[in-house]
PDB file of C-alpha atoms in Angstrom:
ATOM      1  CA  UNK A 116       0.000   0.000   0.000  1.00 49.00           C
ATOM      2  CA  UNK A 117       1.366   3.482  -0.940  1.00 54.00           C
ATOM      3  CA  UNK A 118       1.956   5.784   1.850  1.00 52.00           C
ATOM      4  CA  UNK A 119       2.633   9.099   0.349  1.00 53.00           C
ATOM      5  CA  UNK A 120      -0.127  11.428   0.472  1.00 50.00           C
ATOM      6  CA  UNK A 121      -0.718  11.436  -3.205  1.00 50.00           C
ATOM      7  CA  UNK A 122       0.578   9.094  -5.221  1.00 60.00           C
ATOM      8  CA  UNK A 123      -0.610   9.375  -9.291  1.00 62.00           C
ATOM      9  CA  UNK A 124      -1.171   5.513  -9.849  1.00 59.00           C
ATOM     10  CA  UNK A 125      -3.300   5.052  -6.762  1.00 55.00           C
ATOM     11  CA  UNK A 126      -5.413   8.182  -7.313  1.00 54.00           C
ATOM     12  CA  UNK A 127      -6.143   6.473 -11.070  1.00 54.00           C
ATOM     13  CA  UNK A 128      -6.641   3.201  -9.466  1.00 53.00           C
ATOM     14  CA  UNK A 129      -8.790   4.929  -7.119  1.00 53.00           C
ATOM     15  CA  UNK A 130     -10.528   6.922  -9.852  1.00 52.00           C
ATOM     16  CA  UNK A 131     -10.789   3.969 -11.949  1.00 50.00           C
ATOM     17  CA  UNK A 132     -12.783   1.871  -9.491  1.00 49.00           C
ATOM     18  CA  UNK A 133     -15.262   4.694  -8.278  1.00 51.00           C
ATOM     19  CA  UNK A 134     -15.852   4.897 -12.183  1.00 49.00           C
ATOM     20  CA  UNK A 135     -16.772   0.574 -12.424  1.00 57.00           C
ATOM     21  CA  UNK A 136     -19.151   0.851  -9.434  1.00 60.00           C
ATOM     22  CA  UNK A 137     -20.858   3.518 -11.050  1.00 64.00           C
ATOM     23  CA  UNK A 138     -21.294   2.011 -14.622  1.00 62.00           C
ATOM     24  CA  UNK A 139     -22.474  -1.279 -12.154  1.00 58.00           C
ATOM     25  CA  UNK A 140     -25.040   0.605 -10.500  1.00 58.00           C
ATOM     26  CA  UNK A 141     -26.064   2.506 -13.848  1.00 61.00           C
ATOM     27  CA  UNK A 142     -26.236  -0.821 -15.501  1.00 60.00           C
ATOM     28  CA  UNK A 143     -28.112  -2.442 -12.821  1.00 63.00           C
ATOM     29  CA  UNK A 144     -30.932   0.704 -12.553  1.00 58.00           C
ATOM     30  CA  UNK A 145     -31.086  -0.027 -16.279  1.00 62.00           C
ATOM     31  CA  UNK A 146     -32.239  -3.424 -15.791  1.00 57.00           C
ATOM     32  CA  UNK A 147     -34.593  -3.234 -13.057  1.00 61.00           C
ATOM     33  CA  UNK A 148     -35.949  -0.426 -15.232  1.00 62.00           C
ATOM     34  CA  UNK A 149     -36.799  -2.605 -18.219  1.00 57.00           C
ATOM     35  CA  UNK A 150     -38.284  -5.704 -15.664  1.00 52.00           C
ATOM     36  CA  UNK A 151     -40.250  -3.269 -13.992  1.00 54.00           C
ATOM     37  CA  UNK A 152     -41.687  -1.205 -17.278  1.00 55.00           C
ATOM     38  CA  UNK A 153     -43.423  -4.510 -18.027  1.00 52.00           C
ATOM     39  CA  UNK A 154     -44.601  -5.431 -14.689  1.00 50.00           C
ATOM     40  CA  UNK A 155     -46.356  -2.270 -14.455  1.00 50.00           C
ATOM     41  CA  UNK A 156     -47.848  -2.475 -18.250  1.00 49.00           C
ATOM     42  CA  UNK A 157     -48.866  -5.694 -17.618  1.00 45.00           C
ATOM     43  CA  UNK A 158     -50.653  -4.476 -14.211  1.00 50.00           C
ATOM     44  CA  UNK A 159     -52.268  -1.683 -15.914  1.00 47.00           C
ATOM     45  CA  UNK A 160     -54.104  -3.293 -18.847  1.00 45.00           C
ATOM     46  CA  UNK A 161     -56.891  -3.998 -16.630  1.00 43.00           C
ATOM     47  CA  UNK A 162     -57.075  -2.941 -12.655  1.00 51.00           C
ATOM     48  CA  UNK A 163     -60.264  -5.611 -12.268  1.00 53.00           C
ATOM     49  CA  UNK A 164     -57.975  -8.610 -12.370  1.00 58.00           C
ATOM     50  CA  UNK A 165     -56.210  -8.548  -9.349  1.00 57.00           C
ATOM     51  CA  UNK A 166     -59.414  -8.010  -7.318  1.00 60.00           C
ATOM     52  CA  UNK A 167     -61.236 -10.550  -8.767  1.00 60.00           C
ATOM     53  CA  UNK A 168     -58.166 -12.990  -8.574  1.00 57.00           C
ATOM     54  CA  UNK A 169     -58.330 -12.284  -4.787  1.00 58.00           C
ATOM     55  CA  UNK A 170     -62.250 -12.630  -4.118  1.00 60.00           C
ATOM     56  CA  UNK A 171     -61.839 -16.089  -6.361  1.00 57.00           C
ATOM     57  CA  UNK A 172     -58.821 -17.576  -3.749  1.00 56.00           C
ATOM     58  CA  UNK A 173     -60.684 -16.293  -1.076  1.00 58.00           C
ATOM     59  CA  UNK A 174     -64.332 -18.617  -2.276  1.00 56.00           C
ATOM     60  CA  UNK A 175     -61.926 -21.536  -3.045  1.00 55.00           C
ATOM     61  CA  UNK A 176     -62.084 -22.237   0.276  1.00 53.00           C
ATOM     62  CA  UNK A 177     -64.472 -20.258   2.029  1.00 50.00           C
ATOM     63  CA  UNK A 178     -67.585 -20.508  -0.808  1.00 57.00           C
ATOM     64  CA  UNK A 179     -66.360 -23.416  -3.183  1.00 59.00           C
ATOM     65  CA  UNK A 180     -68.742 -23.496  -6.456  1.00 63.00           C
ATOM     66  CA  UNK A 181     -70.012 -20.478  -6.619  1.00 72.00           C
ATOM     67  CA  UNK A 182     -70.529 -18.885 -10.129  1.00 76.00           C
ATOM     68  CA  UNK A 183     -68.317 -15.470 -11.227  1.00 75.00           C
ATOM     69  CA  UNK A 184     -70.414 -14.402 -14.736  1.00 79.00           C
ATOM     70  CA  UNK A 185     -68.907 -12.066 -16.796  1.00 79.00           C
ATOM     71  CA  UNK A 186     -71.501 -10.116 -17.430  1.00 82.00           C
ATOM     72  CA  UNK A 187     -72.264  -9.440 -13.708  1.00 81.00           C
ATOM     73  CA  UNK A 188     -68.453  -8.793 -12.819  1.00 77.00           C
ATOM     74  CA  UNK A 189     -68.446  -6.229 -15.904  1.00 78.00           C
ATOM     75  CA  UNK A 190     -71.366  -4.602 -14.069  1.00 81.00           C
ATOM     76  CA  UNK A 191     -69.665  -4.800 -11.157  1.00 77.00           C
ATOM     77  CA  UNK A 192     -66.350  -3.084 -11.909  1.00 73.00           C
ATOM     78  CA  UNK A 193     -67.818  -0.896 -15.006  1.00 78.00           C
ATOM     79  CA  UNK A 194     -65.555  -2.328 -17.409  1.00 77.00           C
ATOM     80  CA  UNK A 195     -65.904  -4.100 -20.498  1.00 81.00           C
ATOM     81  CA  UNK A 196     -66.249  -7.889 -20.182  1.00 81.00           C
ATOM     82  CA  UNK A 197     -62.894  -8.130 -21.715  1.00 81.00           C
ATOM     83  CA  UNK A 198     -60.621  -7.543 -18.905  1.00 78.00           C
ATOM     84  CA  UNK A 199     -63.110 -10.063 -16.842  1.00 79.00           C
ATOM     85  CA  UNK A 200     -62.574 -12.293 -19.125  1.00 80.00           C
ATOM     86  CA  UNK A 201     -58.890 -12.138 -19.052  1.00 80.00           C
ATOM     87  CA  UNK A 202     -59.066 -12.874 -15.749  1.00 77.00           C
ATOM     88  CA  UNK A 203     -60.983 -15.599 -15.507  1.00 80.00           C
ATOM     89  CA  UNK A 204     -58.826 -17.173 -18.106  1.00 81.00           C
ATOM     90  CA  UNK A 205     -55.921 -16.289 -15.379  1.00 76.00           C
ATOM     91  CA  UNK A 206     -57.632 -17.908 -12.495  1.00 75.00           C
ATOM     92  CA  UNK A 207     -58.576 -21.136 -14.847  1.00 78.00           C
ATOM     93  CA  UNK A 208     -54.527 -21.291 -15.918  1.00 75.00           C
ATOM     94  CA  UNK A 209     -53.861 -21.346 -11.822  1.00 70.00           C
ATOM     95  CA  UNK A 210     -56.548 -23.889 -11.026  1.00 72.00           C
ATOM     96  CA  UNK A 211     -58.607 -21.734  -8.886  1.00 72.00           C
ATOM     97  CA  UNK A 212     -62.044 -21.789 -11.066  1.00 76.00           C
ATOM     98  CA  UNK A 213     -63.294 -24.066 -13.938  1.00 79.00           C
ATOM     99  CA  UNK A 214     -64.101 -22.200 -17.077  1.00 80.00           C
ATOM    100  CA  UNK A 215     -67.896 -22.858 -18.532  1.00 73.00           C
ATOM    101  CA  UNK A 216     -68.260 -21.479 -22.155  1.00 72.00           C
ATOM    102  CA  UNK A 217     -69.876 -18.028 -22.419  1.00 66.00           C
ATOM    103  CA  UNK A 218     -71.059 -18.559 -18.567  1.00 66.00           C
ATOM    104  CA  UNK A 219     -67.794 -17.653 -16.775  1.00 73.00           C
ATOM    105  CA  UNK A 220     -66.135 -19.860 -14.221  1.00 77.00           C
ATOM    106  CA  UNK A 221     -67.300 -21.586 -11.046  1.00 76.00           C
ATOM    107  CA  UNK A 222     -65.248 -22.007  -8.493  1.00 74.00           C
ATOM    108  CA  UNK A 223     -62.886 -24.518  -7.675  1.00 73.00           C
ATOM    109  CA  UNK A 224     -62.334 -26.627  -4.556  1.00 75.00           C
ATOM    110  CA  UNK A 225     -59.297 -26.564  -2.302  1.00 75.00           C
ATOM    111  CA  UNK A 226     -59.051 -27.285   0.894  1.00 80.00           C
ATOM    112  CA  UNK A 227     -57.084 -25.232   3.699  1.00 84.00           C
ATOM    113  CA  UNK A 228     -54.859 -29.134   3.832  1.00 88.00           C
ATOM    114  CA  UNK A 229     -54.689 -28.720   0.087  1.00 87.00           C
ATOM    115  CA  UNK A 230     -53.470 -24.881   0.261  1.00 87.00           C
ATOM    116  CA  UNK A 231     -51.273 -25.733   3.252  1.00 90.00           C
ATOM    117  CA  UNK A 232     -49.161 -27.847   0.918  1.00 93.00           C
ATOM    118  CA  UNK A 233     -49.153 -25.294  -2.052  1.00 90.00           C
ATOM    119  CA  UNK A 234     -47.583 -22.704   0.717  1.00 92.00           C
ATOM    120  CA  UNK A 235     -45.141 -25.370   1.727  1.00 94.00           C
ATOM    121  CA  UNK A 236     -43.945 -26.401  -1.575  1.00 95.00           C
ATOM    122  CA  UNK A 237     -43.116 -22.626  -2.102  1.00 94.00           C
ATOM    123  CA  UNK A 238     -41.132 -21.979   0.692  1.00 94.00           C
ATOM    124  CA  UNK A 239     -38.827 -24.749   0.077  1.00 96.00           C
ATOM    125  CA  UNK A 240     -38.799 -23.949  -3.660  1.00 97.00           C
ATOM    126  CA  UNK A 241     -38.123 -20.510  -3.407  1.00 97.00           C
ATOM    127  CA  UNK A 242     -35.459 -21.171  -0.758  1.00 97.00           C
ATOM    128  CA  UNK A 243     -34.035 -23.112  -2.893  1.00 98.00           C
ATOM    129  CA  UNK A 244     -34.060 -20.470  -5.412  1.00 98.00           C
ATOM    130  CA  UNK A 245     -32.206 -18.202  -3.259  1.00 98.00           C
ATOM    131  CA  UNK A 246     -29.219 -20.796  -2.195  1.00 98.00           C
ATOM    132  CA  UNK A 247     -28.696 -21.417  -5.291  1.00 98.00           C
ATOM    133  CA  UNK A 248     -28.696 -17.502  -6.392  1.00 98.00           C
ATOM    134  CA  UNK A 249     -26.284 -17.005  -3.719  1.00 98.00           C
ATOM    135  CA  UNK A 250     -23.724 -18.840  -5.269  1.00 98.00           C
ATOM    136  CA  UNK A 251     -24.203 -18.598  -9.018  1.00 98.00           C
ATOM    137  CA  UNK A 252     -25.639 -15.179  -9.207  1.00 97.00           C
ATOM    138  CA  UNK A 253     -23.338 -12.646 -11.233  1.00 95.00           C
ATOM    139  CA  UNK A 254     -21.699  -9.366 -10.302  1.00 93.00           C
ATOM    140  CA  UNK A 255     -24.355  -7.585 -12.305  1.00 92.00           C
ATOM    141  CA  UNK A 256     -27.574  -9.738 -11.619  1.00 95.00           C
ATOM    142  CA  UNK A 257     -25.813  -9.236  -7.693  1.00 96.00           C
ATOM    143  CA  UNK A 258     -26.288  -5.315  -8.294  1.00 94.00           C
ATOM    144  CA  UNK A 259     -29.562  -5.330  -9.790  1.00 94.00           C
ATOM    145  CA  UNK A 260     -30.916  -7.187  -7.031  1.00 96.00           C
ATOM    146  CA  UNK A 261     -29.644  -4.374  -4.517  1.00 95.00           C
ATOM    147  CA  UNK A 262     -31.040  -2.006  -6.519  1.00 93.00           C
ATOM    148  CA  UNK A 263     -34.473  -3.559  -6.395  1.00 94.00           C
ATOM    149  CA  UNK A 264     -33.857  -3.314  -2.538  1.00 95.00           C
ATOM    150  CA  UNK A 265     -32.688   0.122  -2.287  1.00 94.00           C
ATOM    151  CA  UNK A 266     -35.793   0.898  -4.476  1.00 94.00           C
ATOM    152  CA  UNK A 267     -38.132  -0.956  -2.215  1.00 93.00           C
ATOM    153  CA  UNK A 268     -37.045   0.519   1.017  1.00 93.00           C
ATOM    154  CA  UNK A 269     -38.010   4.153   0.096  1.00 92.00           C
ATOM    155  CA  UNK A 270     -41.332   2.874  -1.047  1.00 91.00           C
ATOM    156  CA  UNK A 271     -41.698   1.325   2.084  1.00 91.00           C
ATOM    157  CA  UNK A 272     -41.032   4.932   3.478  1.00 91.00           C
ATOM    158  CA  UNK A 273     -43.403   6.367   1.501  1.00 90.00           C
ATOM    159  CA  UNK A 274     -46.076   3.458   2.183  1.00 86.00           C
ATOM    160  CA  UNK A 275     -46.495   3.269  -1.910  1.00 87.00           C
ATOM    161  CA  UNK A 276     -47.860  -0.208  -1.724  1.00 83.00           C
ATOM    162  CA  UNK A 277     -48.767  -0.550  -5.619  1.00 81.00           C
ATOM    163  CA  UNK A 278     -45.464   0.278  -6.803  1.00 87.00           C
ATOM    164  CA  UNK A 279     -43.932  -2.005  -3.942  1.00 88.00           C
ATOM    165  CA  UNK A 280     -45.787  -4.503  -5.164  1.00 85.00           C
ATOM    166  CA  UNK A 281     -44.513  -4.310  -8.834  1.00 87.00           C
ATOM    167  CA  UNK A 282     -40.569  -4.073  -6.358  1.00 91.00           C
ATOM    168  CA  UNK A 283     -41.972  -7.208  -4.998  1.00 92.00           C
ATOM    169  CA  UNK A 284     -42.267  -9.246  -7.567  1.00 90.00           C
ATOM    170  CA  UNK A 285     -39.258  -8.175  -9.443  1.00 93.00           C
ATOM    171  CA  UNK A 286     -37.361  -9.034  -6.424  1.00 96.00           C
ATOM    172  CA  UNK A 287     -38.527 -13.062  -6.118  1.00 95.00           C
ATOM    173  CA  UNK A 288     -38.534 -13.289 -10.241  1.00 95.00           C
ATOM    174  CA  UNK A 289     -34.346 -11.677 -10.022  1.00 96.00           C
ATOM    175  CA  UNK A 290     -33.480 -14.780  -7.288  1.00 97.00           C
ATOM    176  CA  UNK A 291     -35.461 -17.135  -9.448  1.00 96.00           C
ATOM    177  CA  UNK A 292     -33.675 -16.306 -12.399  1.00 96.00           C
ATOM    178  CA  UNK A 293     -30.461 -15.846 -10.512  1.00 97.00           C
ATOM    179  CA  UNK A 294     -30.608 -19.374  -9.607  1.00 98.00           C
ATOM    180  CA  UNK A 295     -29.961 -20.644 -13.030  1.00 98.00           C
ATOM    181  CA  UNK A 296     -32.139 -23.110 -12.763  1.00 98.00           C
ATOM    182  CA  UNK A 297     -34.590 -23.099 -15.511  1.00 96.00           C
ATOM    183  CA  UNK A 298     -36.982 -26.370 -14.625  1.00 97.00           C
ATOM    184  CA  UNK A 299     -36.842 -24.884 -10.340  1.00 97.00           C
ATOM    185  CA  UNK A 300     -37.450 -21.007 -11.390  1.00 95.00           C
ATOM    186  CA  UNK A 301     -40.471 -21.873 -14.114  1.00 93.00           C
ATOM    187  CA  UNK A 302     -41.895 -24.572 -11.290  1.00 94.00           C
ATOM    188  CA  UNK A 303     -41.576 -21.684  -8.581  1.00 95.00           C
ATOM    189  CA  UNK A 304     -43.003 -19.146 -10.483  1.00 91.00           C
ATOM    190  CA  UNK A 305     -45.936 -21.124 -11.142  1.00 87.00           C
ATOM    191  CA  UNK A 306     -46.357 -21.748  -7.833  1.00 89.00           C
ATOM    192  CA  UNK A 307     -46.102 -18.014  -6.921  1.00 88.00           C
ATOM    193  CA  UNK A 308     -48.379 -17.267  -9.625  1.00 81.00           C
ATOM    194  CA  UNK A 309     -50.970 -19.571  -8.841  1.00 80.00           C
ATOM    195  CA  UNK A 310     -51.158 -18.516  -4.541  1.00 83.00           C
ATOM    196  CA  UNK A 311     -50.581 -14.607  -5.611  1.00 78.00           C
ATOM    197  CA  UNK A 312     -54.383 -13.940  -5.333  1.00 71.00           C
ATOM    198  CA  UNK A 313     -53.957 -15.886  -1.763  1.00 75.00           C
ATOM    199  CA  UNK A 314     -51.705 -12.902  -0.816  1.00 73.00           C
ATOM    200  CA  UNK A 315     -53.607 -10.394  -1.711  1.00 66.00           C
ATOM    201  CA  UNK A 316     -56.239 -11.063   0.832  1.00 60.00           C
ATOM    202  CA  UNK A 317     -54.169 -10.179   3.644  1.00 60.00           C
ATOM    203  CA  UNK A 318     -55.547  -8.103   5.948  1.00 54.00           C
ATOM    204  CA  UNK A 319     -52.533  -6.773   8.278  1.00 58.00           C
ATOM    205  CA  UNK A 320     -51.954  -3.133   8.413  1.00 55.00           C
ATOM    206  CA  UNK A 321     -50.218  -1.555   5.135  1.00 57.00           C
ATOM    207  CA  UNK A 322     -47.476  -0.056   7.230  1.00 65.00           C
ATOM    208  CA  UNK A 323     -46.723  -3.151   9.281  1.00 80.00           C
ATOM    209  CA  UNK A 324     -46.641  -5.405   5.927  1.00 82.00           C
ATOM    210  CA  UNK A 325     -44.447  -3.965   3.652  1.00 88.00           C
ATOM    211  CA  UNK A 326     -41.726  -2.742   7.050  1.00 90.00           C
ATOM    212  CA  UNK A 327     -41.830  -6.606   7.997  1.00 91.00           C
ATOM    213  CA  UNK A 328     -41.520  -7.983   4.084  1.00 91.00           C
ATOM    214  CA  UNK A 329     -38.748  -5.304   3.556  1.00 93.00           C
ATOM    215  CA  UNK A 330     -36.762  -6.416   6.935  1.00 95.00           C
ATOM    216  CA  UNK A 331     -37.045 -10.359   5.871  1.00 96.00           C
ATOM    217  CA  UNK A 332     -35.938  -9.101   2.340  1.00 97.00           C
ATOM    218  CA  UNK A 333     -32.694  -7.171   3.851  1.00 97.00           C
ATOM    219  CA  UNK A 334     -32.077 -10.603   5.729  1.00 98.00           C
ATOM    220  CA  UNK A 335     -32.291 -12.393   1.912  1.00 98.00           C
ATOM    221  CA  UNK A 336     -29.884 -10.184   0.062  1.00 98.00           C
ATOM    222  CA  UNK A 337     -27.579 -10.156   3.163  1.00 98.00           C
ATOM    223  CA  UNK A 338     -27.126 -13.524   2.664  1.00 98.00           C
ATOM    224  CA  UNK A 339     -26.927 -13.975  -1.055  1.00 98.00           C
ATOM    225  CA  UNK A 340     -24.149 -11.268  -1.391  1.00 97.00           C
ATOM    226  CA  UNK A 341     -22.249 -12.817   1.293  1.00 97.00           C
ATOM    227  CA  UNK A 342     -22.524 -15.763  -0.944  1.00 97.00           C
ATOM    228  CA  UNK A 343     -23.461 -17.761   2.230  1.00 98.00           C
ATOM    229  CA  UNK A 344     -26.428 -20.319   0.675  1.00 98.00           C
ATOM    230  CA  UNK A 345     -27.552 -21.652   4.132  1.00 98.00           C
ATOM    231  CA  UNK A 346     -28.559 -18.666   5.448  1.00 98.00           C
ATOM    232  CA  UNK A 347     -30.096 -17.523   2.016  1.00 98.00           C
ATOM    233  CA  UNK A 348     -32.617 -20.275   1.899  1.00 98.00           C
ATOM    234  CA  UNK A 349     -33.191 -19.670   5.508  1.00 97.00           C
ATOM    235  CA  UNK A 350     -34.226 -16.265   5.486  1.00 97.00           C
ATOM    236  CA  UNK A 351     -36.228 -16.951   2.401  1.00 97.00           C
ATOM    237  CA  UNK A 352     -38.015 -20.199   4.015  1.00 96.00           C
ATOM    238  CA  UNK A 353     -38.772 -17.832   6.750  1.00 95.00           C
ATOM    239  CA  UNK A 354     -39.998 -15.120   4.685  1.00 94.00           C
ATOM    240  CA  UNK A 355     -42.577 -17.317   2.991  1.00 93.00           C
ATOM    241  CA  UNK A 356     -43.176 -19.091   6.147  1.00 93.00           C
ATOM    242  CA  UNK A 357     -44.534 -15.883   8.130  1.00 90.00           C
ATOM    243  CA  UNK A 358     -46.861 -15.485   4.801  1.00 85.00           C
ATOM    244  CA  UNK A 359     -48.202 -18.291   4.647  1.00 88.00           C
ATOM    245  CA  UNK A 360     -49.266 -18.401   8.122  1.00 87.00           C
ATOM    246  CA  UNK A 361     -50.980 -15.384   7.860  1.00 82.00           C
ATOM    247  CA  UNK A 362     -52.810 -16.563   5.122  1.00 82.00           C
ATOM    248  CA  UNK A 363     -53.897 -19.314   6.587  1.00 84.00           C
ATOM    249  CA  UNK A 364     -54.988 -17.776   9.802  1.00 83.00           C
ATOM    250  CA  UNK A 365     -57.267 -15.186   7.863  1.00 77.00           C
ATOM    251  CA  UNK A 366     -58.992 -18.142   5.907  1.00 76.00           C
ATOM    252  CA  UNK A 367     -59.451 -20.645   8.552  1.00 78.00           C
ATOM    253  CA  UNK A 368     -61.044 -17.304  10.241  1.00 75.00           C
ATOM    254  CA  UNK A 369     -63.108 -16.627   7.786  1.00 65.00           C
ATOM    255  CA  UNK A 370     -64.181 -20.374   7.383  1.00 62.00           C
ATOM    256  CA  UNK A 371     -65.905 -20.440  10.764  1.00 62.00           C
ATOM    257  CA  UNK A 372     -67.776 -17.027  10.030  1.00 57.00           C
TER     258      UNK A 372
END
């Protein structure tokens, strides 16, 4: 180490890496930038879908076979039967209704046993997902993903829980795909897809969610940049693990209502 007070090669050096961390974080806003452009177009092509994803989980288990008609929904939400049809065709692709031609859907069955299992599978998937990550993630997808947290944690701030939510999922679909794992990231994503109406029937106060998700995501990243994959799937088993129960809680609830 040079000890003179300025020395012209270790000011460059210097100079030089200050310069590659900020071309890494530029590159890395770039990418979450382009993920999260289509998350939000995709959210915005038709605002009735997520609420009628979430009434639909909700009477799988609380009002099994019960019929959601288009034409009543469109009513409902003052939309075009369009959108409502796009998401019924999203709740028949996650097994949550069964489609009947130009009726609608009716729907499906599952049990709290049934959806207990589901939430199971994906905490051991997706903590799988993040051990992996930890170790095979690059110096770039390793950026990006601190990005998406330093993005997240001044939405939490500002309690902006739609645009947290489009953070959100950008930040499970970067450790999916940072586990280079294409069969385990397209099986957990399916997964996630198919409980993501479950989620959004959670009842705990805004400010309380997103401060606890954000907390249990600083644990995550912690541990895939230390490239330490025990703890990774850990914190992420416990992440989804705190969900899940919550979940579960509010639907057994609502069950003996």
């Amino acid at each position: 180490t040079c000890r003179r007070s300025y020395c012209t090669p270790c000011a460059r050096a210097h100079a030089a890496a200050a310069h590659t961390s900020q071309q890494r974080r530029a590159l890395a806003s770039e990418v979450l930038r382009a993920r999260l452009q289509t998350t939000q177009s995709m959210r915005s092509r038709g605002s009735p879908i997520q609420t009628v994803c979430a009434a639909a989980a909700c009477a799988c288990v609380r009002a099994p076979a019960q019929v959601l008609d288009e034409k009543t929904l469109a009513s409902e939400f003052g939309v075009s039967r369009t959108p409502i049809r796009e998401a019924l065709r999203e709740l028949g692709a996650r097994g949550l209704i069964d489609l009947a031609p130009h009726r609608g859907g009716i729907v499906a069955r599952i049990s709290l046993d049934q959806l207990s299992d589901m939430l199971d599978a994906e905490c051991e998937m997706e903590g799988l997902c993040a051990a992996l990550a930890s170790q095979r993630m690059s110096a770039v997808e390793k950026g990006t993903l601190m990005e998406c947290h330093r993005q997240a944690q001044q939405l939490t701030k500002e309690r902006d829980e739609t645009r947290y939510l489009d953070i959100n999922q950008q930040f499970h679909d970067l450790i999916c795909d940072g586990a280079h794992n294409v069969t385990l990231a397209t099986m957990t994503r399916e997964l996630r897809n198919r409980l993501a109406a479950f989620r959004q029937s959670q009842s705990e106060a805004q400010e309380r969610r997103l401060t606890l998700s954000h907390d249990e995501h600083t644990r995550i990243v912690d541990a895939i940049q230390a490239s330490d994959p025990d703890a990774a799937h850990e914190a992420m088993r416990r992440h989804n693990a705190r969900l899940s129960s919550g979940i579960l809680r509010l639907l057994r609830a609502g069950s003996q209502n």
